[in-house]
Coordinates of C-alpha atoms in Angstrom, one line a residue:
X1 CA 0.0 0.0 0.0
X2 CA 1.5 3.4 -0.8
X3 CA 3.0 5.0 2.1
X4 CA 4.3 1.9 4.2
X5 CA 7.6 0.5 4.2
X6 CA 8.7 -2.1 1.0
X7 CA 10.1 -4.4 4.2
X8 CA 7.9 -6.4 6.1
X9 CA 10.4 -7.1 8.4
X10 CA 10.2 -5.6 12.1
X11 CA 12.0 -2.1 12.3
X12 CA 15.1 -1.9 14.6
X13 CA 15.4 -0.2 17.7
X14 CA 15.9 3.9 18.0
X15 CA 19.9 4.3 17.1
X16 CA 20.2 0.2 16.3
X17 CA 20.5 -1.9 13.3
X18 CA 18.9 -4.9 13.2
X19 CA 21.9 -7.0 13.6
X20 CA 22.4 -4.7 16.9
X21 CA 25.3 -2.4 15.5
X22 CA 25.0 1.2 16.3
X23 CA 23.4 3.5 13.7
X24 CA 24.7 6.3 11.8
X25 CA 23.5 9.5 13.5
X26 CA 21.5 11.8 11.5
X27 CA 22.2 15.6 12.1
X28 CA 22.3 16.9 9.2
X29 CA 19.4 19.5 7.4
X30 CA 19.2 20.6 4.4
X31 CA 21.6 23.5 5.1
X32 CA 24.3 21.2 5.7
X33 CA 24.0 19.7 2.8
X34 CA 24.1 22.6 0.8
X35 CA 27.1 23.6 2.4
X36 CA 28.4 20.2 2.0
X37 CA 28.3 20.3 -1.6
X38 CA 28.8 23.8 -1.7
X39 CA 32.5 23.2 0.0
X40 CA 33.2 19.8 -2.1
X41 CA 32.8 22.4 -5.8
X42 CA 34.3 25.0 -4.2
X43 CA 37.8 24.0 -4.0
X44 CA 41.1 25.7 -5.0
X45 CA 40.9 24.5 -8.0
X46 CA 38.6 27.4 -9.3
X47 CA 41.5 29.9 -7.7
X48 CA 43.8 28.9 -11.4
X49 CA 41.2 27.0 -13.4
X50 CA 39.5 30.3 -14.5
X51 CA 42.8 31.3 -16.1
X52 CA 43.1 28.3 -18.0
X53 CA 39.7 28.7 -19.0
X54 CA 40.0 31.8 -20.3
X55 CA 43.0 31.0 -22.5
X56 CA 40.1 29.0 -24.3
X57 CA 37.1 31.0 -24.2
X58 CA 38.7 34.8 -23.7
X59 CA 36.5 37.3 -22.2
X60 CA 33.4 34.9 -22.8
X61 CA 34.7 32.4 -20.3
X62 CA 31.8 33.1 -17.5
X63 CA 29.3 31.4 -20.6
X64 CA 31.7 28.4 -20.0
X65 CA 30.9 28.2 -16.5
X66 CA 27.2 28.6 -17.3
X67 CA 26.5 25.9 -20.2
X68 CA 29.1 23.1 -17.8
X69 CA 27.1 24.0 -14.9
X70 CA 23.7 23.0 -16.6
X71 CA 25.6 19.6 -18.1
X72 CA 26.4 18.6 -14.2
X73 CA 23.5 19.5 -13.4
X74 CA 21.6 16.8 -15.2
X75 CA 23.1 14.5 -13.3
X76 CA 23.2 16.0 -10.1
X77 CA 19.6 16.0 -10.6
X78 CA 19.8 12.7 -10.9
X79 CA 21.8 12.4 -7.9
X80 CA 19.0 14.4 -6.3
X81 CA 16.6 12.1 -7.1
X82 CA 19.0 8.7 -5.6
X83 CA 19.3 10.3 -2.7
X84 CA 15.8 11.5 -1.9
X85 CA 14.8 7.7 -3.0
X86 CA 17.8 5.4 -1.7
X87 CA 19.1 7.2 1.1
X88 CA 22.1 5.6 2.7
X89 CA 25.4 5.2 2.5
X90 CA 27.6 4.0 -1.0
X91 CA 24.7 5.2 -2.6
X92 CA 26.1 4.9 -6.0
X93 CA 27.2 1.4 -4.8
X94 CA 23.8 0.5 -3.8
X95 CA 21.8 2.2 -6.5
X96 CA 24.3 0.1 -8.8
X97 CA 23.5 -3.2 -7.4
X98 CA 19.6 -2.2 -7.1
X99 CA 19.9 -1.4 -11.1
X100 CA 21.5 -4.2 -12.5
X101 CA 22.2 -7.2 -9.8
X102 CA 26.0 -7.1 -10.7
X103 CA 28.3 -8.0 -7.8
X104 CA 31.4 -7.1 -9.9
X105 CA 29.5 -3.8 -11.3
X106 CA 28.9 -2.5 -8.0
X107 CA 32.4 -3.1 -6.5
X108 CA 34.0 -1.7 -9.6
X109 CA 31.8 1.1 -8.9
X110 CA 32.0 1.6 -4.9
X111 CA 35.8 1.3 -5.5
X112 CA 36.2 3.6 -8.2
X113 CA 34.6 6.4 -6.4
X114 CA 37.0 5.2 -3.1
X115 CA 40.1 5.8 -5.4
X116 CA 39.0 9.1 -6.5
X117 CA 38.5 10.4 -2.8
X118 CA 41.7 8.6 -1.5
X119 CA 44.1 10.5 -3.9
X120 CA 42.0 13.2 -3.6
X121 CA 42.8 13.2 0.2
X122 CA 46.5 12.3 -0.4
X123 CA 47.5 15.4 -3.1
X124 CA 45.4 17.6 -0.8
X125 CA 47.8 17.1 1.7
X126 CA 50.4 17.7 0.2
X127 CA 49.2 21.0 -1.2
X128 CA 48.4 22.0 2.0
X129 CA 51.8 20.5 3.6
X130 CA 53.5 22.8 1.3
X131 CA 51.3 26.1 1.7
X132 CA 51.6 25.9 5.3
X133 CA 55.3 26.2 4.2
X134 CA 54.7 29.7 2.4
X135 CA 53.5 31.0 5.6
X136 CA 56.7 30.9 6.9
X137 CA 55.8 29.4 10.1
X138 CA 56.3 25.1 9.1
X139 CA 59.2 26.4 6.5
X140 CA 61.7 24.1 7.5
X141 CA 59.6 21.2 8.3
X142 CA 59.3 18.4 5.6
X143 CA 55.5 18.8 3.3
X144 CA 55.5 15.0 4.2
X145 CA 55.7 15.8 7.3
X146 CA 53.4 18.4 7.7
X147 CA 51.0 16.3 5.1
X148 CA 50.7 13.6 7.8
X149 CA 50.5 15.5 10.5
X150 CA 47.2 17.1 8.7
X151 CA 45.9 14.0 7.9
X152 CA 46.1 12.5 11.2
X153 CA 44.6 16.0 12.6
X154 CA 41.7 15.4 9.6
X155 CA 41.1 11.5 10.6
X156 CA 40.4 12.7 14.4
X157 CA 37.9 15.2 13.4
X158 CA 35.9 12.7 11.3
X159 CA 36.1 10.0 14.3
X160 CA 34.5 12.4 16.5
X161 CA 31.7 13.0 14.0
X162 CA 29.3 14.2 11.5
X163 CA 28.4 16.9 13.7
X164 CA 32.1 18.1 14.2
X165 CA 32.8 17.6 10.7
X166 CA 30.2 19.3 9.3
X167 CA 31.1 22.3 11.9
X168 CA 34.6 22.8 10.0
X169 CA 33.0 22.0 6.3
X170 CA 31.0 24.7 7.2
X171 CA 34.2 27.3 8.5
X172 CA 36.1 26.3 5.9
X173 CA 33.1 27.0 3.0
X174 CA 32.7 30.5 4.8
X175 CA 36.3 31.3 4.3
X176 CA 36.0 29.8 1.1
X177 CA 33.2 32.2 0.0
X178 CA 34.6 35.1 1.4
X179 CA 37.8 35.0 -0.3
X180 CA 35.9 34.6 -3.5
X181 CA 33.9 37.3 -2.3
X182 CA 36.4 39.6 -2.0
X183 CA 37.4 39.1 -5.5
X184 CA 33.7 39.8 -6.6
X185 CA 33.6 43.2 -4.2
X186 CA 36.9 44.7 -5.5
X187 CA 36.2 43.8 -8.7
X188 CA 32.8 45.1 -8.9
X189 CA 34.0 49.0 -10.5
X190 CA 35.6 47.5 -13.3
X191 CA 32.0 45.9 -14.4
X192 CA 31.4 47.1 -17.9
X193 CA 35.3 47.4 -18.8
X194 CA 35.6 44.3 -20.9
X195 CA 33.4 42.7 -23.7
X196 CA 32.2 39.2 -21.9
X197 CA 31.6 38.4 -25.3
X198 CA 35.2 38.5 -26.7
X199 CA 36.7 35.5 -28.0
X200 CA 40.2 34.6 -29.2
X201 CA 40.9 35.4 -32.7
X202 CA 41.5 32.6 -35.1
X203 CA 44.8 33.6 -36.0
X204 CA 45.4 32.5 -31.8
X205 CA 42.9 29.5 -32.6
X206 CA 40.1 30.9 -31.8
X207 CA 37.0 30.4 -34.1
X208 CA 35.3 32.6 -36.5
X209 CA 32.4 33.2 -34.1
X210 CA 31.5 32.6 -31.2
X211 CA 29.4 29.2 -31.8
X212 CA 28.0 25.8 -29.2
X213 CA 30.5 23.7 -30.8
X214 CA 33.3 26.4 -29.1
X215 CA 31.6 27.1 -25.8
X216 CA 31.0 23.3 -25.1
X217 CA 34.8 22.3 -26.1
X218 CA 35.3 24.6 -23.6
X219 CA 32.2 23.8 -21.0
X220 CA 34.7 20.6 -20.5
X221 CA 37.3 22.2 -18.8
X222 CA 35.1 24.1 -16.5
X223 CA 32.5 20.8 -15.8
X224 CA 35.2 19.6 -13.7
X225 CA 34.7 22.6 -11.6
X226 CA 31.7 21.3 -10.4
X227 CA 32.7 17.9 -9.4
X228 CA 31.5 17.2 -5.2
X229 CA 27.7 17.2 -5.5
X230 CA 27.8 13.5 -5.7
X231 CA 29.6 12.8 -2.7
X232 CA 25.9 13.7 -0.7
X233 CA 24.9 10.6 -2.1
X234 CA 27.0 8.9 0.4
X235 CA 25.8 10.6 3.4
X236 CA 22.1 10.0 3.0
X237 CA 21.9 7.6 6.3
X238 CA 23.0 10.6 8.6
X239 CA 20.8 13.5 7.0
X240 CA 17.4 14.4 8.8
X241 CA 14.7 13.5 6.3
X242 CA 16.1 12.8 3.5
X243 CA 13.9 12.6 1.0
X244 CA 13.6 16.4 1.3
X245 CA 16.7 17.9 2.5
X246 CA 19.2 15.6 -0.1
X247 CA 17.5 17.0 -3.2
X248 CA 17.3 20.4 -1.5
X249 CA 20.6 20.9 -0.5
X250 CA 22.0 19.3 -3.7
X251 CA 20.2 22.3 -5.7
X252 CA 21.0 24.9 -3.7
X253 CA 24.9 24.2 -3.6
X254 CA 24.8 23.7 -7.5
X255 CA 23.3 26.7 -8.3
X256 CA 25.3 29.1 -5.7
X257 CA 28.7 27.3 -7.0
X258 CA 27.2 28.5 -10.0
X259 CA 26.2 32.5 -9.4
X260 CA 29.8 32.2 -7.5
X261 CA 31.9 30.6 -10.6
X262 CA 30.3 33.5 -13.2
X263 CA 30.5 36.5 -11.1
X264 CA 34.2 35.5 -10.4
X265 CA 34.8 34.9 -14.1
X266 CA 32.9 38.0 -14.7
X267 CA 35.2 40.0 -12.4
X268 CA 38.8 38.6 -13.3
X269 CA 38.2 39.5 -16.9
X270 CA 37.1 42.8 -16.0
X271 CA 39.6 43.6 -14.2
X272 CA 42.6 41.5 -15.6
X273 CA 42.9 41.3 -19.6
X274 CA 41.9 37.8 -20.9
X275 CA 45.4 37.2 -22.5
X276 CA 47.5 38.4 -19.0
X277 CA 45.2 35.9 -17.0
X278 CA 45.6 33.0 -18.7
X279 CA 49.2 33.6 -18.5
X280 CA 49.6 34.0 -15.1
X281 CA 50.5 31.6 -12.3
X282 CA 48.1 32.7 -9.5
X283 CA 45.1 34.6 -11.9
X284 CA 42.7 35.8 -8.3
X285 CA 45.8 36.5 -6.5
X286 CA 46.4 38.6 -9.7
X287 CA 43.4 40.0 -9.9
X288 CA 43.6 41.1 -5.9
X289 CA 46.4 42.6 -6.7
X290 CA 45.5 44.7 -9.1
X291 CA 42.0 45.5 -8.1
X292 CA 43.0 45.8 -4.1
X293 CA 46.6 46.2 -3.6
X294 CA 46.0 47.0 0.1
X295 CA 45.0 43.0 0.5
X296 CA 47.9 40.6 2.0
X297 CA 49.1 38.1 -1.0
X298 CA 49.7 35.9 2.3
X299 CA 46.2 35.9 2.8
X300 CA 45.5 34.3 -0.4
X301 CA 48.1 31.5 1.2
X302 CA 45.4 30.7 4.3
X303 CA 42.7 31.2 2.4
X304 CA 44.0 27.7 0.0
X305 CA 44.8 26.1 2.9
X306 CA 41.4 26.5 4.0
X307 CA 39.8 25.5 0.7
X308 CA 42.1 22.4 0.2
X309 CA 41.8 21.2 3.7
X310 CA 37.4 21.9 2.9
X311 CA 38.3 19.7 0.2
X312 CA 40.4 16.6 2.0
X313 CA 37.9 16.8 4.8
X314 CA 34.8 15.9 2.5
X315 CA 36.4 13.2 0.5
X316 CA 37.4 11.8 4.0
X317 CA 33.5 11.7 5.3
X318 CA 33.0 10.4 1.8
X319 CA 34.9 7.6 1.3
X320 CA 34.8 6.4 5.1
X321 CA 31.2 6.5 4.4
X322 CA 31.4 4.5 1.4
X323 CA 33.6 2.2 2.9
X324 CA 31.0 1.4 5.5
X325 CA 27.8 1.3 3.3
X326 CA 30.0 -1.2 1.0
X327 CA 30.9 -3.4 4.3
X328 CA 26.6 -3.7 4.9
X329 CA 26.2 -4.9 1.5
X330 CA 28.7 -7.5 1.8
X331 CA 31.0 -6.2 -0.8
X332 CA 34.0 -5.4 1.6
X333 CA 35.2 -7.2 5.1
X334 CA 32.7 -6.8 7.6
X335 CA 34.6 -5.3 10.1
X336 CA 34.4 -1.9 8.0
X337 CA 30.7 -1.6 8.7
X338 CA 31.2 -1.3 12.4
X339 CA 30.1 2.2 13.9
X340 CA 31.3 3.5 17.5
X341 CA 29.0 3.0 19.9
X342 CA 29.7 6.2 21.3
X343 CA 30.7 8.7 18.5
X344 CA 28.2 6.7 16.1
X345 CA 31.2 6.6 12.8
X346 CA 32.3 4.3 10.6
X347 CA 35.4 4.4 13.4
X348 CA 37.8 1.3 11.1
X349 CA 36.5 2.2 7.7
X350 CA 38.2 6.0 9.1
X351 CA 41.5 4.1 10.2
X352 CA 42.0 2.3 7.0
X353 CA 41.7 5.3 4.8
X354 CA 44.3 7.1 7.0
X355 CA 46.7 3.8 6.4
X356 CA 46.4 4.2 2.7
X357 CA 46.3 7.9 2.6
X358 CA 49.7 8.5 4.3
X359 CA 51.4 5.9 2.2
X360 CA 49.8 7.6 -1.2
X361 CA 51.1 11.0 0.4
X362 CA 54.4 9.2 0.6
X363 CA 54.7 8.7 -2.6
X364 CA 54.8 12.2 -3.5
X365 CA 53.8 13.1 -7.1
X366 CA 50.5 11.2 -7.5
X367 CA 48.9 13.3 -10.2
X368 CA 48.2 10.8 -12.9
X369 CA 46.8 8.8 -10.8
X370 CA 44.5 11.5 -10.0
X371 CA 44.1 12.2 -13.4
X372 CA 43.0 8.6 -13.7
X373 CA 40.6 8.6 -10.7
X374 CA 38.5 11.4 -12.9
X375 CA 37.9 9.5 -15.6
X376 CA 36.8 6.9 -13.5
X377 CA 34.3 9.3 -11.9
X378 CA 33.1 10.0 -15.4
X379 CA 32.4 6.3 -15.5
X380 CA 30.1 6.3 -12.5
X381 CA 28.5 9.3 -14.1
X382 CA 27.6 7.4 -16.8
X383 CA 26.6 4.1 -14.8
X384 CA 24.5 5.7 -12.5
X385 CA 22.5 8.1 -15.0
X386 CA 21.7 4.9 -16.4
X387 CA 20.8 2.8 -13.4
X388 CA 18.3 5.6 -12.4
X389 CA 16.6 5.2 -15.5
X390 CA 16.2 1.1 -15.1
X391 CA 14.7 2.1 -11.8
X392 CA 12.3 4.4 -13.0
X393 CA 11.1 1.6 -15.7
X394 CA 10.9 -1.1 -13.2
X395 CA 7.5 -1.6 -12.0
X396 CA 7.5 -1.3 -7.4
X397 CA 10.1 0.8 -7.4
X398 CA 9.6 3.2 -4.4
X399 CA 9.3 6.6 -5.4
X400 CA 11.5 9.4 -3.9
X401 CA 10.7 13.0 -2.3
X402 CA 12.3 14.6 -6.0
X403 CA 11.7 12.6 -8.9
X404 CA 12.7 13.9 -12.6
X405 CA 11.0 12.8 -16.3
X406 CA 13.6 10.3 -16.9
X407 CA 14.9 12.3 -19.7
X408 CA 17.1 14.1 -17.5
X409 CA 19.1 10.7 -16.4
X410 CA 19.0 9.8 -19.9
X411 CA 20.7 13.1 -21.4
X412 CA 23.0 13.0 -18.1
X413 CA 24.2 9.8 -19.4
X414 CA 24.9 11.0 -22.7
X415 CA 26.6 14.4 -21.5
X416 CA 29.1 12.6 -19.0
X417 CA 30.0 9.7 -21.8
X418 CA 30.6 12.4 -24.6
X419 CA 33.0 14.2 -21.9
X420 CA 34.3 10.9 -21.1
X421 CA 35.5 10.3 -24.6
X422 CA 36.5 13.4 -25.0
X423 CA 38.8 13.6 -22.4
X424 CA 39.7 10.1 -22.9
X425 CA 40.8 11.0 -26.6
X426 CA 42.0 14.6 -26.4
X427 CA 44.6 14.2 -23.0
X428 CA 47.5 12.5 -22.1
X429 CA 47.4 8.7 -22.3
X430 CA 49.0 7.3 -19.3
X431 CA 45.7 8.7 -17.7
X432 CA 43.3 6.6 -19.5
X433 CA 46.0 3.7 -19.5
X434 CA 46.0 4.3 -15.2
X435 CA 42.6 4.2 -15.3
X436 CA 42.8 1.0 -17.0
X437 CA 44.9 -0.9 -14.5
X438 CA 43.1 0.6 -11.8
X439 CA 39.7 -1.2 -13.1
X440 CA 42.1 -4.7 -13.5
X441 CA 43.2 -4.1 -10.2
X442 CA 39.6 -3.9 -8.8
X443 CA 38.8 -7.0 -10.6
X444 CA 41.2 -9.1 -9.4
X445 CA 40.7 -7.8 -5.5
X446 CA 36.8 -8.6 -6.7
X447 CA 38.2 -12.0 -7.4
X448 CA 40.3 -12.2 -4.5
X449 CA 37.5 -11.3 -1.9
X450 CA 34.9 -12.7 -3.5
X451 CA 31.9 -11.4 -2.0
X452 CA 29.6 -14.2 -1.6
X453 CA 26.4 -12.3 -0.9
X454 CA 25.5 -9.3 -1.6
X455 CA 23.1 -7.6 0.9
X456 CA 20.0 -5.7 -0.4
X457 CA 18.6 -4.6 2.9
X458 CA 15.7 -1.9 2.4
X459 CA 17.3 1.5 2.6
X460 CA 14.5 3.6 3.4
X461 CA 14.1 2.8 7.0
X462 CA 15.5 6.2 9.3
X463 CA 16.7 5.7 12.6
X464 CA 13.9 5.6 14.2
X465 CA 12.4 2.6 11.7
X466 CA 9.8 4.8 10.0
X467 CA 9.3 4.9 6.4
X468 CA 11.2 7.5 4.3
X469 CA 10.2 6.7 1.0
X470 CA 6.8 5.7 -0.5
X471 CA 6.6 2.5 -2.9
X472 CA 5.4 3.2 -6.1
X473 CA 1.9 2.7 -6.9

């Protein structure tokens, strides 16, 4: 009957599982969320990616940021729509399995999006190990040092919990914002100066006019800018009613990335000559410069560390989380499904991603395999899309809080393959080739392991053992 729970079985206790293990503990509302997402997009990537950017689309490089944004946004709609149906942890693991009943599928994509947020977590260190340097303070300490040092400081926070850790995600996003903010306010009197419509000329390789063929070669560099929406997916067992605040918060941190990313591209244009940005090493800390010289460079320094640690501290939450909603399905050792009684985390799924994080931030230079991890997002992308539209065909299918016309998984599908390929054919090879050997070597630790059951326990009980998703009629 529509409105009671798909499982007949009897609910577990308030805070309990029914095998007795402690519950994830939901705090989080739909502000969190946005600010969650909000802080994964908003890294310090966008600080030297709008340079690059507008080496490729000149003065027009804010429409860039505008067609991506509504590419990612197809399928963060989708991920709206997951979440607000299927929330819980590994939610692109479970949706996976939910889709198309393939053991192998699922772990290749649980452990793809693992990789992604482990050497995410490992170069972030190390950028921040090495900016903490600058300040002058850590100068003569080792960046693998200092990188540990920050990741052992980052694995006690998430220990302690989703409450503290969504305290400093939201710290971090403020200072985030603000420095970007700055660049906006400063930047605001030179409005008007530049035409946002100038391209580069063809004799620089520009094209004849400014066409969709040009802006969406270009949209693919900045769609990577928005990249950290789907890690919400995996915190869906700790957010206070889901099936609202998930598609909520997703939305609003996509579209203020969005109104952020354009009035910044907006402003360094205006203010610093296309040509002179792109060829700059720091383009905002250029841009500060010229348009408020009064402002400390150094502040610029904290202001990174801020946004990279935003950065190390939501892929952490992320992948510990994965880690643990892959251990309930029966895909990894059990032991990583265990949550603290008292602090109510994923307490050894957060001690094994701190192991392999410090030896990846050992190794130093780990940027192809970063590279690699990307495409294998893309992957997901794809797989995903596509298992939300097998769900929406597939008669008892509970419906979720947001549902979209299945178009929209459809087109995300096709959007995140085509950038796929593209990147696939138009970059460096040893990243696809990485890529490659990363998929064997998920195989053959599928192989090794070999999950003999795959749990598909109902996901749309809350704490309290109340429904939080309707079937469908």
């Amino acid at each position: 009957m529509p409105g009671e729970s798909a499982d007949p079985r009897p609910a577990a206790g308030d805070g309990m599982q029914s095998g007795g293990e402690p519950r994830l503990r939901r705090t989080m509302t739909a502000y969190h969320v946005a600010f969650y997402g909000l802080g994964g997009m908003l890294g310090a990537g966008i600080y030297g990616l709008v340079g690059e950017a507008a080496g490729q689309m000149g003065s027009a490089v804010w429409l860039a940021f505008l067609v991506s944004m509504t590419a990612a946004l197809l399928t963060g709609l989708s991920y709206a729509s997951i979440g607000s149906r299927y929330p819980r942890a590994a939610g692109a693991a479970y949706v996976t399995q939910r889709a198309y009943g393939r053991p192998l599928l699922t772990y290749v994509v649980g452990l793809a999006v693992v990789c992604s947020g482990l050497t995410s977590i490992a170069t972030q260190s190390r950028v921040v190990g090495s900016n903490l340097q600058r300040l002058g303070v850590l100068e003569n300490v080792p960046v693998t040092v200092l990188a540990i040092g920050f990741l052992l400081l980052l694995a006690a926070v998430v220990f302690r919990g989703i409450r503290e850790s969504m305290w400093l995600n939201i710290v971090c996003t403020v200072i985030e914002i603000s420095g970007l903010a700055l660049i906006i306010v400063v930047g605001l009197p030179y409005w008007g100066s530049a035409d946002l419509l100038e391209i580069p000329p063809a004799a620089e390789g520009g094209p004849e006019a400014l066409g969709p063929v040009f802006v969406m070669q270009a949209a693919v560099l900045t769609f990577f800018s928005f990249i950290g929406f789907e890690d919400i997916l995996n915190i869906g067992e700790e957010v206070k009613n889901p099936r609202r605040n998930i598609p909520l918060g997703l939305i609003l941190a996509m579209v203020s990335a969005t109104l952020i990313y354009v009035a910044v591209a907006v402003t360094a244009v205006s203010v610093v000559p296309w040509r002179e940005l792109a060829a700059v090493p720091g383009p905002l800390a250029e841009v500060a410069r010229r348009a408020a010289p009064w402002f400390p460079e150094i502040m610029f320094v904290a202001i990174t560390i801020f946004a990279v640690a935003n950065t190390a501290l939501l892929n952490y939450v992320m992948g510990s989380r994965l880690a643990y909603g892959m251990a309930r399905q029966g895909l990894l050792p059990q032991a990583l499904g265990r949550v603290h009684p008292d602090r109510r985390t994923p307490h050894l799924a957060i001690a094994v991603i701190l192991l392999l994080v410090i030896v990846l931030a050992m190794l130093g230079d780990i940027a192809q395999l970063a590279s690699a991890t990307v495409l294998l997002l893309m992957t997901v992308f794809v797989i995903v899309n596509s298992a939300l539209v097998i769900l929406k065909l597939r008669h008892g299918e509970p419906r979720g809080g947001f549902e979209v016309p299945i178009a929209v998984p459809i087109l995300g599908a096709l959007v995140c393959l085509t950038l796929l390929v593209n990147r696939v054919l138009g970059g460096d090879w040893r990243a696809p080739a990485m890529a490659g050997a990363l998929l064997a070597a998920i195989a053959l630790l599928y192989a090794l392991l070999r999950p003999s059951h795959v749990a598909d326990d109902d996901p749309l009980l809350d704490e309290a053992g109340e429904s939080t998703g309707a079937p469908a009629e």
